[in-house]
PDB file of C-alpha atoms and ligand atoms in Angstrom:
ATOM      1  CA  MET A  15     -14.085 -36.683  -7.062  1.00 95.00           C
ATOM      2  CA  LYS A  16     -13.488 -33.042  -7.332  1.00 97.00           C
ATOM      3  CA  SER A  17     -10.537 -31.295  -5.897  1.00 98.00           C
ATOM      4  CA  LEU A  18     -10.704 -28.298  -3.975  1.00 98.00           C
ATOM      5  CA  GLY A  19      -8.122 -25.603  -3.171  1.00 98.00           C
ATOM      6  CA  ILE A  20      -8.354 -23.200  -0.284  1.00 98.00           C
ATOM      7  CA  LEU A  21      -6.711 -20.053   0.092  1.00 98.00           C
ATOM      8  CA  LEU A  22      -6.279 -18.772   3.588  1.00 98.00           C
ATOM      9  CA  SER A  23      -4.203 -16.052   5.703  1.00 97.00           C
ATOM     10  CA  GLY A  24      -5.816 -16.334   9.195  1.00 97.00           C
ATOM     11  CA  ARG A  25      -7.832 -18.268  11.782  1.00 97.00           C
ATOM     12  CA  GLY A  26      -9.244 -20.610   9.031  1.00 98.00           C
ATOM     13  CA  SER A  27     -12.482 -21.264  10.637  1.00 98.00           C
ATOM     14  CA  ASN A  28     -14.162 -21.512   7.221  1.00 98.00           C
ATOM     15  CA  PHE A  29     -11.498 -23.995   6.138  1.00 98.00           C
ATOM     16  CA  VAL A  30     -12.499 -25.986   8.964  1.00 98.00           C
ATOM     17  CA  ALA A  31     -16.065 -25.829   8.224  1.00 98.00           C
ATOM     18  CA  ILE A  32     -15.604 -26.906   4.869  1.00 98.00           C
ATOM     19  CA  ALA A  33     -13.150 -29.820   5.738  1.00 98.00           C
ATOM     20  CA  GLU A  34     -15.702 -31.002   8.362  1.00 98.00           C
ATOM     21  CA  SER A  35     -18.633 -30.815   5.684  1.00 98.00           C
ATOM     22  CA  ILE A  36     -16.631 -33.161   3.788  1.00 98.00           C
ATOM     23  CA  ASP A  37     -15.933 -35.610   6.398  1.00 97.00           C
ATOM     24  CA  ALA A  38     -19.308 -35.576   7.362  1.00 97.00           C
ATOM     25  CA  GLY A  39     -20.583 -36.035   3.887  1.00 97.00           C
ATOM     26  CA  ARG A  40     -22.658 -32.784   3.703  1.00 97.00           C
ATOM     27  CA  ILE A  41     -20.174 -32.149   0.791  1.00 97.00           C
ATOM     28  CA  VAL A  42     -19.862 -35.379  -1.523  1.00 92.00           C
ATOM     29  CA  ASP A  43     -17.666 -36.334  -4.197  1.00 92.00           C
ATOM     30  CA  ALA A  44     -14.882 -33.489  -3.059  1.00 97.00           C
ATOM     31  CA  ARG A  45     -11.595 -33.449  -1.182  1.00 98.00           C
ATOM     32  CA  ILE A  46      -9.542 -30.740  -0.239  1.00 98.00           C
ATOM     33  CA  ALA A  47      -6.413 -31.090  -2.529  1.00 98.00           C
ATOM     34  CA  LEU A  48      -4.458 -28.438  -1.024  1.00 98.00           C
ATOM     35  CA  VAL A  49      -4.458 -25.657   1.582  1.00 98.00           C
ATOM     36  CA  ILE A  50      -2.262 -22.439   1.057  1.00 98.00           C
ATOM     37  CA  SER A  51      -1.459 -19.763   3.376  1.00 98.00           C
ATOM     38  CA  ASN A  52       0.468 -16.492   2.404  1.00 97.00           C
ATOM     39  CA  LYS A  53       1.539 -16.540   6.103  1.00 97.00           C
ATOM     40  CA  ALA A  54       3.676 -18.557   7.810  1.00 96.00           C
ATOM     41  CA  ASP A  55       2.000 -17.852  11.055  1.00 96.00           C
ATOM     42  CA  SER A  56      -1.409 -18.479  10.019  1.00 97.00           C
ATOM     43  CA  PRO A  57      -3.363 -20.915  12.628  1.00 98.00           C
ATOM     44  CA  GLY A  58      -5.345 -22.075   9.576  1.00 98.00           C
ATOM     45  CA  ILE A  59      -2.224 -23.346   8.198  1.00 98.00           C
ATOM     46  CA  ASP A  60      -1.406 -25.425  11.434  1.00 98.00           C
ATOM     47  CA  THR A  61      -4.891 -26.576  11.352  1.00 98.00           C
ATOM     48  CA  ALA A  62      -4.486 -28.209   8.065  1.00 98.00           C
ATOM     49  CA  ARG A  63      -1.171 -29.994   8.996  1.00 98.00           C
ATOM     50  CA  GLN A  64      -2.763 -31.404  11.865  1.00 98.00           C
ATOM     51  CA  ARG A  65      -5.768 -32.644   9.507  1.00 97.00           C
ATOM     52  CA  GLY A  66      -3.124 -34.364   7.407  1.00 98.00           C
ATOM     53  CA  LEU A  67      -3.626 -32.311   4.345  1.00 98.00           C
ATOM     54  CA  ASN A  68      -1.503 -30.983   1.984  1.00 98.00           C
ATOM     55  CA  ALA A  69      -0.350 -27.615   3.325  1.00 98.00           C
ATOM     56  CA  LEU A  70       1.722 -25.244   1.727  1.00 98.00           C
ATOM     57  CA  VAL A  71       2.964 -21.617   2.951  1.00 98.00           C
ATOM     58  CA  ILE A  72       3.686 -19.481   0.192  1.00 98.00           C
ATOM     59  CA  PRO A  73       4.915 -16.063   1.543  1.00 96.00           C
ATOM     60  CA  SER A  74       3.618 -12.844  -0.206  1.00 94.00           C
ATOM     61  CA  LYS A  75       5.606 -10.401   1.920  1.00 93.00           C
ATOM     62  CA  GLY A  76       8.179  -8.649  -0.353  1.00 92.00           C
ATOM     63  CA  LYS A  77       6.955 -10.053  -3.560  1.00 92.00           C
ATOM     64  CA  ALA A  78       5.208  -8.398  -6.297  1.00 93.00           C
ATOM     65  CA  ARG A  79       1.467  -9.338  -6.465  1.00 92.00           C
ATOM     66  CA  GLU A  80       2.129 -11.357  -9.695  1.00 92.00           C
ATOM     67  CA  GLU A  81       5.039 -13.101  -8.793  1.00 95.00           C
ATOM     68  CA  HIS A  82       3.301 -14.269  -5.519  1.00 96.00           C
ATOM     69  CA  ASP A  83       0.069 -15.074  -7.539  1.00 97.00           C
ATOM     70  CA  ARG A  84       2.283 -17.328 -10.138  1.00 97.00           C
ATOM     71  CA  GLU A  85       3.686 -19.512  -7.214  1.00 98.00           C
ATOM     72  CA  VAL A  86       0.077 -19.846  -5.982  1.00 98.00           C
ATOM     73  CA  VAL A  87      -1.236 -20.804  -9.408  1.00 98.00           C
ATOM     74  CA  ALA A  88       1.364 -23.243 -10.170  1.00 98.00           C
ATOM     75  CA  ALA A  89       0.872 -24.987  -7.046  1.00 98.00           C
ATOM     76  CA  LEU A  90      -2.942 -25.154  -7.477  1.00 98.00           C
ATOM     77  CA  LYS A  91      -2.408 -26.564 -11.150  1.00 98.00           C
ATOM     78  CA  THR A  92      -0.057 -29.246 -10.152  1.00 98.00           C
ATOM     79  CA  ASN A  93      -2.715 -30.283  -7.439  1.00 97.00           C
ATOM     80  CA  LYS A  94      -5.419 -30.427 -10.222  1.00 97.00           C
ATOM     81  CA  VAL A  95      -7.434 -27.961  -8.421  1.00 98.00           C
ATOM     82  CA  ASP A  96     -11.241 -27.929  -9.873  1.00 97.00           C
ATOM     83  CA  LEU A  97     -12.593 -25.283  -7.343  1.00 98.00           C
ATOM     84  CA  LEU A  98     -10.628 -22.649  -5.449  1.00 98.00           C
ATOM     85  CA  CYS A  99     -12.438 -21.358  -2.059  1.00 98.00           C
ATOM     86  CA  LEU A 100     -10.894 -18.391  -0.595  1.00 98.00           C
ATOM     87  CA  ALA A 101     -11.418 -18.424   3.310  1.00 98.00           C
ATOM     88  CA  GLY A 102     -10.170 -15.359   4.786  1.00 96.00           C
ATOM     89  CA  TYR A 103      -7.401 -15.001   2.264  1.00 97.00           C
ATOM     90  CA  MET A 104      -6.788 -11.307   2.594  1.00 92.00           C
ATOM     91  CA  ARG A 105      -4.819 -10.498  -0.843  1.00 93.00           C
ATOM     92  CA  LEU A 106      -6.624  -9.382  -3.846  1.00 92.00           C
ATOM     93  CA  LEU A 107      -6.116 -11.754  -6.517  1.00 95.00           C
ATOM     94  CA  SER A 108      -4.466 -10.063  -9.772  1.00 94.00           C
ATOM     95  CA  PRO A 109      -6.632 -10.269 -12.758  1.00 95.00           C
ATOM     96  CA  TRP A 110      -4.217 -12.696 -14.596  1.00 96.00           C
ATOM     97  CA  PHE A 111      -4.657 -15.063 -11.418  1.00 97.00           C
ATOM     98  CA  VAL A 112      -8.669 -14.789 -11.894  1.00 97.00           C
ATOM     99  CA  GLN A 113      -8.260 -15.621 -15.539  1.00 96.00           C
ATOM    100  CA  GLN A 114      -6.619 -18.830 -14.599  1.00 96.00           C
ATOM    101  CA  PHE A 115      -9.616 -20.124 -13.271  1.00 97.00           C
ATOM    102  CA  PRO A 116     -12.598 -18.867 -14.698  1.00 92.00           C
ATOM    103  CA  ARG A 117     -15.817 -19.409 -12.416  1.00 93.00           C
ATOM    104  CA  LYS A 118     -14.119 -21.407 -10.566  1.00 97.00           C
ATOM    105  CA  ILE A 119     -12.758 -19.348  -7.316  1.00 98.00           C
ATOM    106  CA  LEU A 120     -15.413 -18.536  -4.778  1.00 98.00           C
ATOM    107  CA  ASN A 121     -14.941 -16.150  -1.924  1.00 98.00           C
ATOM    108  CA  ILE A 122     -17.008 -15.408   1.278  1.00 98.00           C
ATOM    109  CA  HIS A 123     -17.176 -12.069   2.344  1.00 98.00           C
ATOM    110  CA  PRO A 124     -19.173 -11.147   5.915  1.00 98.00           C
ATOM    111  CA  SER A 125     -21.752  -8.604   4.988  1.00 98.00           C
ATOM    112  CA  LEU A 126     -24.789  -8.446   2.450  1.00 98.00           C
ATOM    113  CA  LEU A 127     -22.784  -7.478  -0.638  1.00 98.00           C
ATOM    114  CA  PRO A 128     -22.794  -4.929  -2.265  1.00 98.00           C
ATOM    115  CA  ALA A 129     -23.104  -3.253   1.159  1.00 98.00           C
ATOM    116  CA  PHE A 130     -19.636  -2.995   3.084  1.00 98.00           C
ATOM    117  CA  PRO A 131     -17.036  -4.404   0.938  1.00 97.00           C
ATOM    118  CA  GLY A 132     -13.651  -4.501   1.822  1.00 95.00           C
ATOM    119  CA  LEU A 133     -11.908  -5.010   5.320  1.00 95.00           C
ATOM    120  CA  GLU A 134     -13.771  -5.333   8.779  1.00 96.00           C
ATOM    121  CA  ALA A 135     -17.216  -5.462   7.014  1.00 97.00           C
ATOM    122  CA  GLN A 136     -18.665  -6.359  10.258  1.00 98.00           C
ATOM    123  CA  GLU A 137     -17.520  -3.255  11.895  1.00 98.00           C
ATOM    124  CA  GLN A 138     -18.652  -1.396   9.037  1.00 98.00           C
ATOM    125  CA  ALA A 139     -22.273  -2.794   9.266  1.00 98.00           C
ATOM    126  CA  PHE A 140     -22.338  -2.353  12.883  1.00 98.00           C
ATOM    127  CA  ALA A 141     -21.197   1.197  12.901  1.00 98.00           C
ATOM    128  CA  TYR A 142     -23.537   2.211   9.996  1.00 98.00           C
ATOM    129  CA  GLY A 143     -26.277   1.020  12.067  1.00 98.00           C
ATOM    130  CA  VAL A 144     -28.121  -1.524   9.788  1.00 98.00           C
ATOM    131  CA  LYS A 145     -30.677  -3.752  11.314  1.00 98.00           C
ATOM    132  CA  VAL A 146     -29.925  -6.616   8.963  1.00 98.00           C
ATOM    133  CA  SER A 147     -26.614  -7.916   7.985  1.00 98.00           C
ATOM    134  CA  GLY A 148     -25.215 -11.467   6.798  1.00 98.00           C
ATOM    135  CA  CYS A 149     -22.709 -12.930   4.587  1.00 98.00           C
ATOM    136  CA  THR A 150     -22.155 -13.696   0.895  1.00 98.00           C
ATOM    137  CA  VAL A 151     -20.464 -16.371  -1.029  1.00 98.00           C
ATOM    138  CA  HIS A 152     -19.797 -15.244  -4.456  1.00 98.00           C
ATOM    139  CA  PHE A 153     -17.503 -15.754  -7.614  1.00 98.00           C
ATOM    140  CA  VAL A 154     -14.343 -13.886  -7.703  1.00 97.00           C
ATOM    141  CA  ASP A 155     -13.748 -11.749 -10.534  1.00 95.00           C
ATOM    142  CA  GLU A 156     -11.235  -8.964 -11.230  1.00 93.00           C
ATOM    143  CA  GLU A 157     -13.082  -6.501  -8.859  1.00 92.00           C
ATOM    144  CA  LEU A 158     -13.246  -6.531  -4.989  1.00 92.00           C
ATOM    145  CA  ASP A 159     -15.869  -8.358  -3.567  1.00 94.00           C
ATOM    146  CA  HIS A 160     -17.728  -8.143  -6.877  1.00 94.00           C
ATOM    147  CA  GLY A 161     -18.313 -11.235  -8.833  1.00 96.00           C
ATOM    148  CA  ALA A 162     -21.679 -13.046  -9.051  1.00 97.00           C
ATOM    149  CA  ILE A 163     -23.558 -14.225  -5.911  1.00 98.00           C
ATOM    150  CA  VAL A 164     -23.885 -17.882  -5.211  1.00 98.00           C
ATOM    151  CA  VAL A 165     -25.367 -17.441  -1.798  1.00 98.00           C
ATOM    152  CA  GLN A 166     -26.133 -15.266   0.850  1.00 98.00           C
ATOM    153  CA  LYS A 167     -27.484 -15.549   4.512  1.00 98.00           C
ATOM    154  CA  THR A 168     -28.996 -13.010   6.410  1.00 98.00           C
ATOM    155  CA  VAL A 169     -28.281 -12.106  10.002  1.00 98.00           C
ATOM    156  CA  PRO A 170     -30.369  -9.777  12.291  1.00 98.00           C
ATOM    157  CA  VAL A 171     -28.593  -6.912  14.113  1.00 98.00           C
ATOM    158  CA  LEU A 172     -30.007  -7.130  17.720  1.00 98.00           C
ATOM    159  CA  ASP A 173     -30.142  -4.103  20.056  1.00 98.00           C
ATOM    160  CA  GLY A 174     -27.581  -5.655  22.377  1.00 97.00           C
ATOM    161  CA  ASP A 175     -25.097  -6.405  20.043  1.00 98.00           C
ATOM    162  CA  ASP A 176     -21.553  -4.968  19.777  1.00 97.00           C
ATOM    163  CA  GLU A 177     -19.583  -5.814  16.692  1.00 97.00           C
ATOM    164  CA  HIS A 178     -17.973  -8.753  18.210  1.00 98.00           C
ATOM    165  CA  THR A 179     -21.499 -10.561  19.140  1.00 98.00           C
ATOM    166  CA  LEU A 180     -22.706  -9.752  15.568  1.00 98.00           C
ATOM    167  CA  ALA A 181     -19.541 -10.929  13.846  1.00 98.00           C
ATOM    168  CA  ALA A 182     -19.621 -14.182  15.900  1.00 98.00           C
ATOM    169  CA  ARG A 183     -23.270 -14.697  14.736  1.00 98.00           C
ATOM    170  CA  ILE A 184     -22.256 -13.821  10.965  1.00 98.00           C
ATOM    171  CA  LEU A 185     -19.517 -16.267  11.215  1.00 98.00           C
ATOM    172  CA  GLU A 186     -21.919 -19.383  12.263  1.00 98.00           C
ATOM    173  CA  GLN A 187     -23.704 -18.260   9.046  1.00 98.00           C
ATOM    174  CA  GLU A 188     -20.589 -18.168   6.951  1.00 98.00           C
ATOM    175  CA  HIS A 189     -19.844 -21.935   7.560  1.00 98.00           C
ATOM    176  CA  ILE A 190     -23.525 -22.943   6.851  1.00 98.00           C
ATOM    177  CA  ALA A 191     -23.475 -20.720   3.544  1.00 98.00           C
ATOM    178  CA  TYR A 192     -19.913 -21.914   2.237  1.00 98.00           C
ATOM    179  CA  THR A 193     -21.104 -25.388   2.020  1.00 98.00           C
ATOM    180  CA  GLU A 194     -24.317 -24.813   0.530  1.00 98.00           C
ATOM    181  CA  ALA A 195     -22.449 -22.666  -2.118  1.00 98.00           C
ATOM    182  CA  ILE A 196     -19.948 -25.168  -2.744  1.00 98.00           C
ATOM    183  CA  ASN A 197     -22.304 -27.932  -3.107  1.00 97.00           C
ATOM    184  CA  ILE A 198     -24.278 -25.881  -5.555  1.00 97.00           C
ATOM    185  CA  VAL A 199     -21.332 -25.237  -7.848  1.00 97.00           C
ATOM    186  CA  LEU A 200     -19.860 -28.658  -7.882  1.00 97.00           C
ATOM    187  CA  GLY A 201     -23.217 -29.663  -8.898  1.00 95.00           C
ATOM    188  CA  GLY A 202     -22.964 -27.500 -11.963  1.00 94.00           C
ATOM    189  CA  LYS A 203     -26.529 -27.042 -12.542  1.00 94.00           C
ATOM    190  CA  PHE A 204     -26.582 -23.090 -12.659  1.00 95.00           C
ATOM    191  CA  GLU A 205     -25.975 -20.392 -15.012  1.00 95.00           C
ATOM    192  CA  ILE A 206     -25.132 -16.829 -14.698  1.00 95.00           C
ATOM    193  CA  LEU A 207     -27.185 -14.299 -16.628  1.00 95.00           C
ATOM    194  CA  GLY A 208     -25.604 -11.107 -16.475  1.00 93.00           C
ATOM    195  CA  ARG A 209     -24.933 -10.882 -12.892  1.00 95.00           C
ATOM    196  CA  ARG A 210     -27.469 -13.134 -11.730  1.00 97.00           C
ATOM    197  CA  PHE A 211     -26.591 -16.773 -10.587  1.00 96.00           C
ATOM    198  CA  VAL A 212     -29.641 -19.011 -11.268  1.00 96.00           C
ATOM    199  CA  LYS A 213     -30.002 -22.730 -10.699  1.00 92.00           C
ATOM    200  CA  SER A 214     -30.921 -24.524 -13.703  1.00 91.00           C
ATOM    201  CA  SER A 215     -31.955 -28.042 -14.614  1.00 85.00           C
ATOM    202  CA  GLN A 216     -28.915 -28.774 -16.784  1.00 73.00           C
ATOM    203  CA  ASN A 217     -25.130 -29.097 -16.112  1.00 72.00           C
ATOM    204  CA  ALA A 218     -23.373 -26.271 -17.621  1.00 58.00           C
ATOM    205  CA  GLU A 219     -21.120 -28.433 -19.538  1.00 56.00           C
ATOM    206  CA  VAL A 220     -24.060 -30.034 -21.183  1.00 54.00           C
ATOM    207  CA  ARG A 221     -25.760 -26.703 -22.327  1.00 55.00           C
ATOM    208  CA  MET A 222     -22.232 -25.736 -23.824  1.00 53.00           C
ATOM    209  CA  GLN A 223     -22.038 -29.002 -25.845  1.00 51.00           C
ATOM    210  CA  LYS A 224     -25.740 -28.306 -27.405  1.00 48.00           C
TER     211      LYS A 224
HETATM  212  C1  GAR B  28     -14.318 -14.332   7.475  1.00 63.24           C
HETATM  213  O1  GAR B  28     -15.410 -13.540   8.520  1.00 63.24           O
HETATM  214  C2  GAR B  28     -14.502 -13.953   6.200  1.00 63.24           C
HETATM  215  O2  GAR B  28     -15.844 -13.928   5.655  1.00 63.24           O
HETATM  216  C3  GAR B  28     -13.457 -12.950   6.257  1.00 63.24           C
HETATM  217  O3  GAR B  28     -12.472 -13.079   7.100  1.00 63.24           O
HETATM  218  C4  GAR B  28     -12.955 -14.208   8.029  1.00 63.24           C
HETATM  219  C5  GAR B  28     -12.149 -15.164   7.841  1.00 63.24           C
HETATM  220  O4  GAR B  28     -12.311 -16.082   8.993  1.00 63.24           O
HETATM  221  N1  GAR B  28     -13.135 -12.435   4.843  1.00 63.24           N
HETATM  222  C6  GAR B  28     -13.095 -11.259   4.297  1.00 63.24           C
HETATM  223  O5  GAR B  28     -13.337 -10.035   4.930  1.00 63.24           O
HETATM  224  C7  GAR B  28     -12.874 -11.404   2.582  1.00 63.24           C
HETATM  225  N2  GAR B  28     -13.049  -9.688   2.369  1.00 63.24           N
HETATM  226  P1  GAR B  28     -11.477 -17.602   8.968  1.00 63.24           P
HETATM  227  O6  GAR B  28     -10.269 -17.457   8.699  1.00 63.24           O
HETATM  228  O7  GAR B  28     -11.910 -17.784  10.367  1.00 63.24           O
HETATM  229  O8  GAR B  28     -12.513 -18.446   8.168  1.00 63.24           O
END
């Protein structure tokens, strides 16, 4: 049984989608060991509590990045988290944090990276006038919205769209993409060639023993 950790800052719909996928058996052999929010008033942390999950607020306000990151990492390690999923966690992780969980941190971003990194990606894509946008689940590395891409889903931009209708259709795909990516990564049958995440027939641990 693998233990997932979730970091969030807000609404938490991606977290709920992951929790529902576990409950429905779309993600097997995994549990959510811990949900952490850096904001006490995030709806996502209330939902985690209502679902009876281990939910923790570790406030970031007024703390240096590394100080906050050390508290978060300590909680994740105490709970023996195998895979960490950022789900609307609106904070950059320090390089030190990333190094604590090599290839074990996933993030979801509401655009087809490398287009439109950073904040308000859906608005950026809409304003730019792209005809296709979407979402990306990727490994987290030391750079913003940058690590190897695990899953992408495309979403057409319709003539009648505004940034809200586009964001809503992207969000539906985010929920599907995150479950897909978690299953692939927990399955362990992949390798990363340069920046390219490719499925392989063998488990990464098996390959490393050879
Ligand atoms: C999602 O759209 C997610 O892709 C985005 O924040 C939203 C969180 O929604 N993340 C980023 O922009 C990260 N750069 P949620 O709290 O309902 O999951």
